[in-house]
Coordinates of N, CA and C in Angstrom, one line a residue:
N1 N -22.9 -28.8 -8.6 CA -22.4 -28.7 -7.3 C -20.8 -28.7 -7.4
T2 N -20.3 -29.6 -8.2 CA -18.8 -29.7 -8.3 C -18.2 -28.5 -9.0
I3 N -19.0 -27.9 -9.9 CA -18.6 -26.7 -10.6 C -18.5 -25.5 -9.6
T4 N -19.5 -25.4 -8.7 CA -19.5 -24.4 -7.7 C -18.3 -24.6 -6.7
S5 N -18.1 -25.9 -6.3 CA -16.9 -26.2 -5.5 C -15.6 -25.8 -6.1
R6 N -15.5 -26.1 -7.4 CA -14.2 -25.7 -8.1 C -14.1 -24.2 -8.2
I7 N -15.1 -23.5 -8.4 CA -15.1 -22.0 -8.5 C -14.7 -21.4 -7.1
I8 N -15.3 -21.9 -6.1 CA -14.9 -21.5 -4.7 C -13.5 -21.8 -4.4
L9 N -13.0 -23.0 -4.7 CA -11.7 -23.4 -4.5 C -10.7 -22.5 -5.3
Q10 N -11.0 -22.3 -6.5 CA -10.2 -21.4 -7.3 C -10.1 -20.0 -6.8
R11 N -11.2 -19.4 -6.3 CA -11.2 -18.1 -5.7 C -10.4 -18.1 -4.4
L12 N -10.6 -19.1 -3.6 CA -9.8 -19.2 -2.4 C -8.3 -19.3 -2.7
L13 N -7.9 -20.1 -3.6 CA -6.5 -20.2 -4.0 C -5.9 -18.8 -4.5
I14 N -6.7 -18.1 -5.3 CA -6.3 -16.8 -5.8 C -6.1 -15.9 -4.6
T15 N -7.0 -15.9 -3.7 CA -7.0 -15.0 -2.5 C -5.8 -15.4 -1.7
L16 N -5.5 -16.6 -1.4 CA -4.4 -17.0 -0.5 C -3.1 -16.8 -1.2
I17 N -3.0 -17.0 -2.5 CA -1.7 -16.8 -3.2 C -1.4 -15.3 -3.2
T18 N -2.4 -14.5 -3.4 CA -2.2 -13.0 -3.4 C -1.8 -12.5 -2.1
I19 N -2.4 -13.0 -1.0 CA -2.0 -12.6 0.3 C -0.6 -13.0 0.6
L20 N -0.2 -14.2 0.2 CA 1.1 -14.7 0.4 C 2.2 -13.8 -0.3
I21 N 1.8 -13.5 -1.6 CA 2.7 -12.6 -2.4 C 2.9 -11.2 -1.6
I22 N 1.8 -10.7 -1.1 CA 1.9 -9.4 -0.5 C 2.7 -9.5 0.8
R23 N 2.5 -10.6 1.6 CA 3.3 -10.8 2.8 C 4.8 -10.9 2.5
V24 N 5.1 -11.7 1.5 CA 6.5 -11.9 1.2 C 7.1 -10.6 0.7
G25 N 6.4 -9.9 -0.1 CA 6.8 -8.6 -0.6 C 7.1 -7.6 0.5
S26 N 6.4 -7.7 1.6 CA 6.6 -6.8 2.7 C 8.0 -7.0 3.3
F27 N 8.6 -8.2 3.1 CA 9.9 -8.5 3.7 C 11.1 -8.4 2.7
L28 N 10.7 -8.1 1.4 CA 11.8 -7.9 0.4 C 12.4 -6.5 0.6
P29 N 13.7 -6.4 1.0 CA 14.2 -5.1 1.4 C 14.3 -4.2 0.1
I30 N 14.2 -2.9 0.4 CA 14.3 -2.0 -0.7 C 15.8 -1.9 -1.0
P31 N 16.1 -1.9 -2.3 CA 17.6 -1.7 -2.6 C 18.2 -0.4 -2.2
G32 N 19.4 -0.5 -1.8 CA 20.1 0.7 -1.4 C 20.1 1.0 0.1
I33 N 19.2 0.4 0.8 CA 19.2 0.7 2.3 C 20.0 -0.4 3.0
N34 N 21.0 0.1 3.8 CA 21.8 -0.8 4.6 C 21.0 -1.1 5.9
H35 N 20.4 -2.2 6.0 CA 19.5 -2.5 7.1 C 20.3 -2.7 8.4
T36 N 21.5 -3.0 8.3 CA 22.3 -3.1 9.5 C 22.5 -1.7 10.1
D37 N 22.9 -0.8 9.3 CA 23.0 0.6 9.7 C 21.7 1.1 10.3
L38 N 20.6 0.8 9.6 CA 19.3 1.2 10.0 C 19.0 0.7 11.4
A39 N 19.3 -0.6 11.6 CA 19.0 -1.2 12.9 C 19.8 -0.6 14.0
L40 N 21.1 -0.2 13.7 CA 21.9 0.5 14.7 C 21.4 1.8 15.1
S41 N 20.9 2.5 14.0 CA 20.4 3.9 14.2 C 19.1 3.8 15.0
L42 N 18.3 2.8 14.7 CA 17.0 2.7 15.4 C 17.2 2.4 16.9
Q43 N 18.3 1.7 17.2 CA 18.6 1.3 18.6 C 19.0 2.6 19.4
K44 N 19.5 3.6 18.7 CA 20.0 4.8 19.4 C 18.8 5.7 19.7
T45 N 17.7 5.7 18.9 CA 16.6 6.6 19.1 C 15.5 5.8 19.8
Q46 N 15.2 6.2 21.0 CA 14.1 5.5 21.8 C 12.8 5.6 21.1
F47 N 12.4 6.7 20.5 CA 11.1 6.9 19.9 C 11.0 5.9 18.7
A48 N 12.0 5.9 17.8 CA 12.0 5.0 16.7 C 12.0 3.5 17.1
K49 N 12.8 3.2 18.2 CA 12.9 1.9 18.7 C 11.5 1.4 19.2
N50 N 10.7 2.3 19.9 CA 9.4 2.0 20.3 C 8.4 1.7 19.2
I51 N 8.5 2.5 18.1 CA 7.7 2.3 16.9 C 8.0 1.0 16.3
V52 N 9.3 0.7 16.1 CA 9.6 -0.6 15.5 C 9.1 -1.8 16.3
T53 N 9.3 -1.7 17.6 CA 8.9 -2.8 18.5 C 7.4 -2.9 18.4
T54 N 6.6 -1.8 18.3 CA 5.2 -1.9 18.3 C 4.7 -2.5 16.9
L55 N 5.3 -2.0 15.8 CA 4.9 -2.5 14.5 C 5.3 -3.9 14.2
S56 N 6.5 -4.3 14.6 CA 7.0 -5.6 14.1 C 7.1 -6.6 15.3
G57 N 7.0 -6.2 16.5 CA 7.0 -7.1 17.6 C 8.4 -7.5 18.0
K58 N 9.4 -7.0 17.4 CA 10.7 -7.4 17.7 C 11.6 -6.2 17.5
D59 N 12.9 -6.3 17.7 CA 13.8 -5.2 17.6 C 14.3 -4.9 16.2
T60 N 14.2 -5.8 15.3 CA 14.6 -5.6 14.0 C 13.4 -5.4 13.0
F61 N 13.8 -4.8 11.9 CA 12.6 -4.4 11.0 C 13.2 -4.1 9.7
V62 N 12.5 -4.5 8.6 CA 12.9 -4.3 7.3 C 12.0 -3.4 6.6
I63 N 12.5 -2.4 5.9 CA 11.7 -1.6 5.0 C 11.6 -2.3 3.7
G64 N 10.5 -2.9 3.5 CA 10.3 -3.8 2.3 C 9.5 -3.1 1.2
L65 N 9.5 -3.7 0.1 CA 8.9 -3.2 -1.1 C 7.4 -2.9 -0.9
F66 N 6.7 -3.7 -0.1 CA 5.3 -3.5 0.1 C 5.0 -2.9 1.5
T67 N 6.0 -2.1 2.1 CA 5.8 -1.5 3.4 C 4.6 -0.6 3.5
L68 N 4.3 0.1 2.5 CA 3.1 1.0 2.6 C 1.8 0.3 2.5
N69 N 1.9 -0.9 1.9 CA 0.7 -1.8 1.8 C -0.5 -1.1 1.2
I70 N -1.6 -1.2 1.8 CA -2.9 -0.7 1.2 C -3.2 0.7 1.7
L71 N -2.3 1.3 2.6 CA -2.6 2.6 3.2 C -2.8 3.7 2.2
P72 N -2.0 3.9 1.2 CA -2.3 5.0 0.3 C -3.7 4.9 -0.4
Y73 N -4.2 3.7 -0.7 CA -5.5 3.5 -1.2 C -6.6 3.9 -0.2
I74 N -6.4 3.5 1.0 CA -7.3 3.9 2.1 C -7.4 5.4 2.2
N75 N -6.3 6.0 2.2 CA -6.2 7.5 2.3 C -6.9 8.1 1.1
A76 N -6.6 7.6 -0.1 CA -7.2 8.1 -1.3 C -8.7 8.0 -1.3
S77 N -9.2 6.8 -0.8 CA -10.7 6.6 -0.7 C -11.3 7.6 0.2
I78 N -10.7 7.8 1.4 CA -11.2 8.8 2.3 C -11.2 10.2 1.7
F79 N -10.1 10.6 1.0 CA -10.0 11.9 0.4 C -11.0 12.1 -0.7
L80 N -11.3 11.0 -1.5 CA -12.3 11.1 -2.5 C -13.7 11.3 -1.9
Q81 N -14.0 10.6 -0.8 CA -15.3 10.8 -0.2 C -15.4 12.2 0.3
L82 N -14.4 12.8 0.8 CA -14.4 14.2 1.2 C -14.7 15.1 0.0
L83 N -14.0 14.8 -1.1 CA -14.2 15.6 -2.4 C -15.6 15.5 -2.9
I84 N -16.2 14.3 -2.8 CA -17.6 14.0 -3.2 C -18.5 14.8 -2.3
A85 N -18.2 14.9 -1.0 CA -19.1 15.6 -0.1 C -19.1 17.1 -0.4
F86 N -18.0 17.6 -0.9 CA -18.0 19.1 -1.2 C -18.1 19.5 -2.6
S87 N -18.2 18.5 -3.5 CA -18.3 18.8 -4.9 C -19.7 18.3 -5.5
P88 N -20.6 19.2 -5.8 CA -21.9 18.7 -6.3 C -21.8 17.9 -7.6
S89 N -20.8 18.2 -8.4 CA -20.7 17.4 -9.7 C -20.2 16.0 -9.4
L90 N -19.2 15.8 -8.5 CA -18.8 14.5 -8.2 C -19.9 13.7 -7.4
S91 N -20.6 14.4 -6.6 CA -21.7 13.8 -5.8 C -22.8 13.3 -6.8
K92 N -23.1 14.1 -7.8 CA -24.1 13.7 -8.7 C -23.6 12.5 -9.6
L93 N -22.3 12.5 -9.9 CA -21.7 11.5 -10.7 C -21.8 10.1 -9.9
Q94 N -21.5 10.2 -8.6 CA -21.6 9.0 -7.8 C -23.0 8.5 -7.6
K95 N -23.9 9.4 -7.4 CA -25.3 8.9 -7.1 C -26.1 8.5 -8.4
E96 N -25.9 9.3 -9.4 CA -26.7 9.0 -10.6 C -25.9 8.4 -11.8
G97 N -24.6 8.2 -11.6 CA -23.8 7.8 -12.6 C -24.0 6.4 -13.1
D98 N -23.5 6.1 -14.3 CA -23.6 4.8 -14.9 C -22.3 4.1 -14.8
L99 N -22.0 3.1 -15.6 CA -20.8 2.4 -15.5 C -19.6 3.2 -15.8
S100 N -19.7 4.1 -16.8 CA -18.5 5.0 -17.1 C -18.2 6.0 -16.0
S101 N -19.3 6.4 -15.3 CA -19.0 7.2 -14.1 C -18.3 6.5 -13.0
R102 N -18.7 5.3 -12.8 CA -18.0 4.5 -11.8 C -16.5 4.2 -12.2
R103 N -16.3 4.0 -13.5 CA -14.9 3.8 -13.9 C -14.1 5.1 -13.7
Y104 N -14.8 6.2 -14.0 CA -14.1 7.5 -13.8 C -13.7 7.7 -12.3
L105 N -14.6 7.4 -11.4 CA -14.3 7.6 -10.0 C -13.3 6.6 -9.6
S106 N -13.3 5.4 -10.1 CA -12.3 4.4 -9.8 C -10.9 4.9 -10.3
R107 N -10.8 5.4 -11.5 CA -9.6 6.0 -12.0 C -9.1 7.1 -11.2
L108 N -10.0 8.0 -10.8 CA -9.7 9.1 -9.9 C -9.1 8.6 -8.6
T109 N -9.7 7.6 -8.0 CA -9.2 7.0 -6.8 C -7.8 6.5 -7.0
R110 N -7.5 5.8 -8.1 CA -6.1 5.3 -8.4 C -5.1 6.4 -8.5
V111 N -5.5 7.5 -9.2 CA -4.6 8.6 -9.3 C -4.3 9.3 -8.0
I112 N -5.3 9.4 -7.2 CA -5.1 10.0 -5.8 C -4.3 9.0 -5.0
T113 N -4.5 7.7 -5.2 CA -3.6 6.7 -4.5 C -2.2 6.9 -4.9
L114 N -1.9 7.1 -6.2 CA -0.5 7.3 -6.6 C 0.1 8.5 -6.0
I115 N -0.7 9.6 -5.9 CA -0.2 10.8 -5.3 C 0.1 10.6 -3.8
W116 N -0.8 9.9 -3.1 CA -0.6 9.6 -1.7 C 0.6 8.7 -1.5
A117 N 0.7 7.7 -2.3 CA 1.9 6.8 -2.2 C 3.2 7.6 -2.4
I118 N 3.2 8.5 -3.3 CA 4.5 9.3 -3.5 C 4.7 10.2 -2.2
I119 N 3.7 10.8 -1.7 CA 3.8 11.6 -0.5 C 4.3 10.8 0.7
Q120 N 3.6 9.6 0.9 CA 4.0 8.8 2.0 C 5.4 8.2 1.8
S121 N 5.8 7.8 0.6 CA 7.1 7.3 0.3 C 8.2 8.4 0.6
A122 N 7.9 9.6 0.2 CA 8.8 10.7 0.4 C 8.9 11.0 1.9
G123 N 7.8 10.8 2.7 CA 7.9 11.0 4.1 C 8.8 9.9 4.8
V124 N 8.7 8.7 4.3 CA 9.6 7.6 4.8 C 11.1 7.9 4.4
G125 N 11.3 8.4 3.2 CA 12.6 8.7 2.7 C 13.2 9.8 3.5
L126 N 12.4 10.8 3.8 CA 13.0 12.0 4.6 C 13.2 11.6 6.0
Y127 N 12.4 10.7 6.6 CA 12.6 10.3 7.9 C 13.9 9.4 8.0
L128 N 14.2 8.6 7.0 CA 15.4 7.8 7.0 C 16.6 8.6 6.9
R129 N 16.5 9.9 6.5 CA 17.6 10.8 6.3 C 18.5 10.9 7.5
E130 N 17.8 10.9 8.7 CA 18.5 11.0 9.9 C 19.0 9.7 10.5
L131 N 18.5 8.6 10.0 CA 18.8 7.3 10.5 C 19.9 6.6 9.7
L132 N 20.0 6.9 8.4 CA 21.0 6.2 7.5 C 22.2 7.0 7.3
F133 N 23.4 6.3 7.4 CA 24.6 7.0 7.3 C 24.9 7.4 5.9
D134 N 24.5 6.7 4.9 CA 24.8 6.9 3.5 C 23.6 7.5 2.7
W135 N 22.7 8.3 3.4 CA 21.6 8.8 2.8 C 22.0 9.9 1.8
N136 N 21.4 9.9 0.6 CA 21.7 11.0 -0.4 C 20.4 11.1 -1.3
V137 N 20.4 12.0 -2.2 CA 19.2 12.3 -3.0 C 18.9 11.1 -3.9
Q138 N 19.9 10.4 -4.4 CA 19.7 9.2 -5.2 C 19.0 8.1 -4.4
L139 N 19.5 7.9 -3.2 CA 18.8 6.9 -2.3 C 17.4 7.3 -2.0
F140 N 17.2 8.6 -1.8 CA 15.8 9.1 -1.5 C 14.9 8.8 -2.7
I141 N 15.4 9.1 -3.9 CA 14.6 8.8 -5.1 C 14.3 7.3 -5.3
E142 N 15.3 6.5 -5.0 CA 15.1 5.0 -5.0 C 14.1 4.6 -4.0
I143 N 14.1 5.1 -2.8 CA 13.1 4.8 -1.8 C 11.7 5.2 -2.2
V144 N 11.6 6.4 -2.8 CA 10.3 6.9 -3.2 C 9.7 6.0 -4.3
I145 N 10.6 5.7 -5.3 CA 10.1 4.9 -6.5 C 9.8 3.5 -6.0
S146 N 10.6 2.9 -5.1 CA 10.4 1.5 -4.7 C 9.1 1.4 -3.9
L147 N 8.9 2.3 -2.9 CA 7.7 2.2 -2.1 C 6.4 2.6 -2.8
T148 N 6.5 3.5 -3.7 CA 5.4 3.9 -4.6 C 5.0 2.8 -5.5
T149 N 6.0 2.2 -6.1 CA 5.7 1.0 -7.0 C 5.1 -0.1 -6.2
G150 N 5.6 -0.4 -5.0 CA 5.1 -1.4 -4.1 C 3.7 -1.2 -3.8
A151 N 3.3 0.1 -3.4 CA 2.0 0.4 -3.0 C 1.0 0.2 -4.2
M152 N 1.4 0.6 -5.4 CA 0.6 0.4 -6.6 C 0.4 -1.1 -7.0
I153 N 1.5 -1.9 -6.7 CA 1.3 -3.3 -7.0 C 0.3 -3.9 -6.0
V154 N 0.4 -3.5 -4.7 CA -0.5 -4.0 -3.7 C -2.0 -3.6 -4.1
L155 N -2.1 -2.4 -4.6 CA -3.5 -2.0 -5.0 C -4.0 -2.9 -6.1
W156 N -3.1 -3.1 -7.1 CA -3.5 -4.0 -8.2 C -3.8 -5.4 -7.7
L157 N -3.0 -5.9 -6.8 CA -3.3 -7.3 -6.3 C -4.6 -7.3 -5.5
S158 N -4.9 -6.2 -4.8 CA -6.1 -6.2 -4.0 C -7.3 -6.1 -5.0
E159 N -7.2 -5.4 -6.1 CA -8.2 -5.4 -7.1 C -8.4 -6.8 -7.7
L160 N -7.3 -7.5 -7.9 CA -7.4 -8.9 -8.4 C -8.2 -9.8 -7.5
V161 N -8.0 -9.6 -6.2 CA -8.7 -10.4 -5.2 C -10.2 -10.0 -5.2
T162 N -10.5 -8.7 -5.3 CA -11.9 -8.3 -5.4 C -12.6 -8.9 -6.6
E163 N -11.9 -8.9 -7.8 CA -12.5 -9.4 -9.0 C -12.5 -10.9 -9.1
Y164 N -11.4 -11.6 -8.7 CA -11.3 -13.0 -9.0 C -11.2 -13.8 -7.7
G165 N -11.1 -13.2 -6.6 CA -10.9 -14.0 -5.3 C -12.2 -13.9 -4.5
L166 N -12.0 -14.1 -3.2 CA -13.1 -14.1 -2.2 C -13.1 -12.8 -1.5
G167 N -14.2 -12.0 -1.6 CA -14.3 -10.8 -0.9 C -13.7 -9.6 -1.5
N168 N -13.7 -8.5 -0.7 CA -13.1 -7.2 -1.1 C -11.6 -7.3 -0.8
G169 N -10.8 -7.1 -1.8 CA -9.3 -7.2 -1.6 C -8.8 -6.2 -0.6
A170 N -9.2 -4.9 -0.7 CA -8.7 -3.9 0.2 C -9.1 -4.2 1.6
S171 N -10.3 -4.6 1.8 CA -10.8 -4.9 3.2 C -10.1 -6.1 3.7
L172 N -9.8 -7.0 2.9 CA -9.1 -8.2 3.4 C -7.7 -7.9 3.8
L173 N -7.0 -7.0 3.0 CA -5.6 -6.6 3.4 C -5.6 -5.8 4.6
I174 N -6.6 -4.9 4.9 CA -6.7 -4.2 6.1 C -6.8 -5.1 7.3
Y175 N -7.6 -6.2 7.1 CA -7.8 -7.1 8.2 C -6.5 -7.9 8.5
I176 N -5.8 -8.3 7.4 CA -4.6 -9.1 7.6 C -3.5 -8.2 8.0

């Protein structure tokens, strides 16, 4: 009974620490972005101001390392399900596959996640082009690399929660 209690406590701690890391990482600003300039620009654009107020609940907002959070993974999972629906070979692999087939599909999901993270990061970088005074190609590349790296770290942390914590890590992050 005490062994079971220890295991549950350990899994709970891993889950809570992982969630805390992800929440803190969401507020670590991306290098190169002047958030004061960004806040001034957001105040000038009513549409952007409404989005910021809706997402953050206040008038200020930080584009942090984990801003994309688990969204690229969710999009990749949906995209993979569409691929499976239209591809007989992937469908057979999912239905009749063994452990190596599941690993292949998991790897494929990660690759698609990486691609989606790059696309979404580029979208954020291009959107910031009109809001930042010092936007340039180098800053764009830094934004894409930072946000993509952050999304992949969040994916890895969610997989740690799934394996060593309590529950499904991706589902838990969606909830939080």
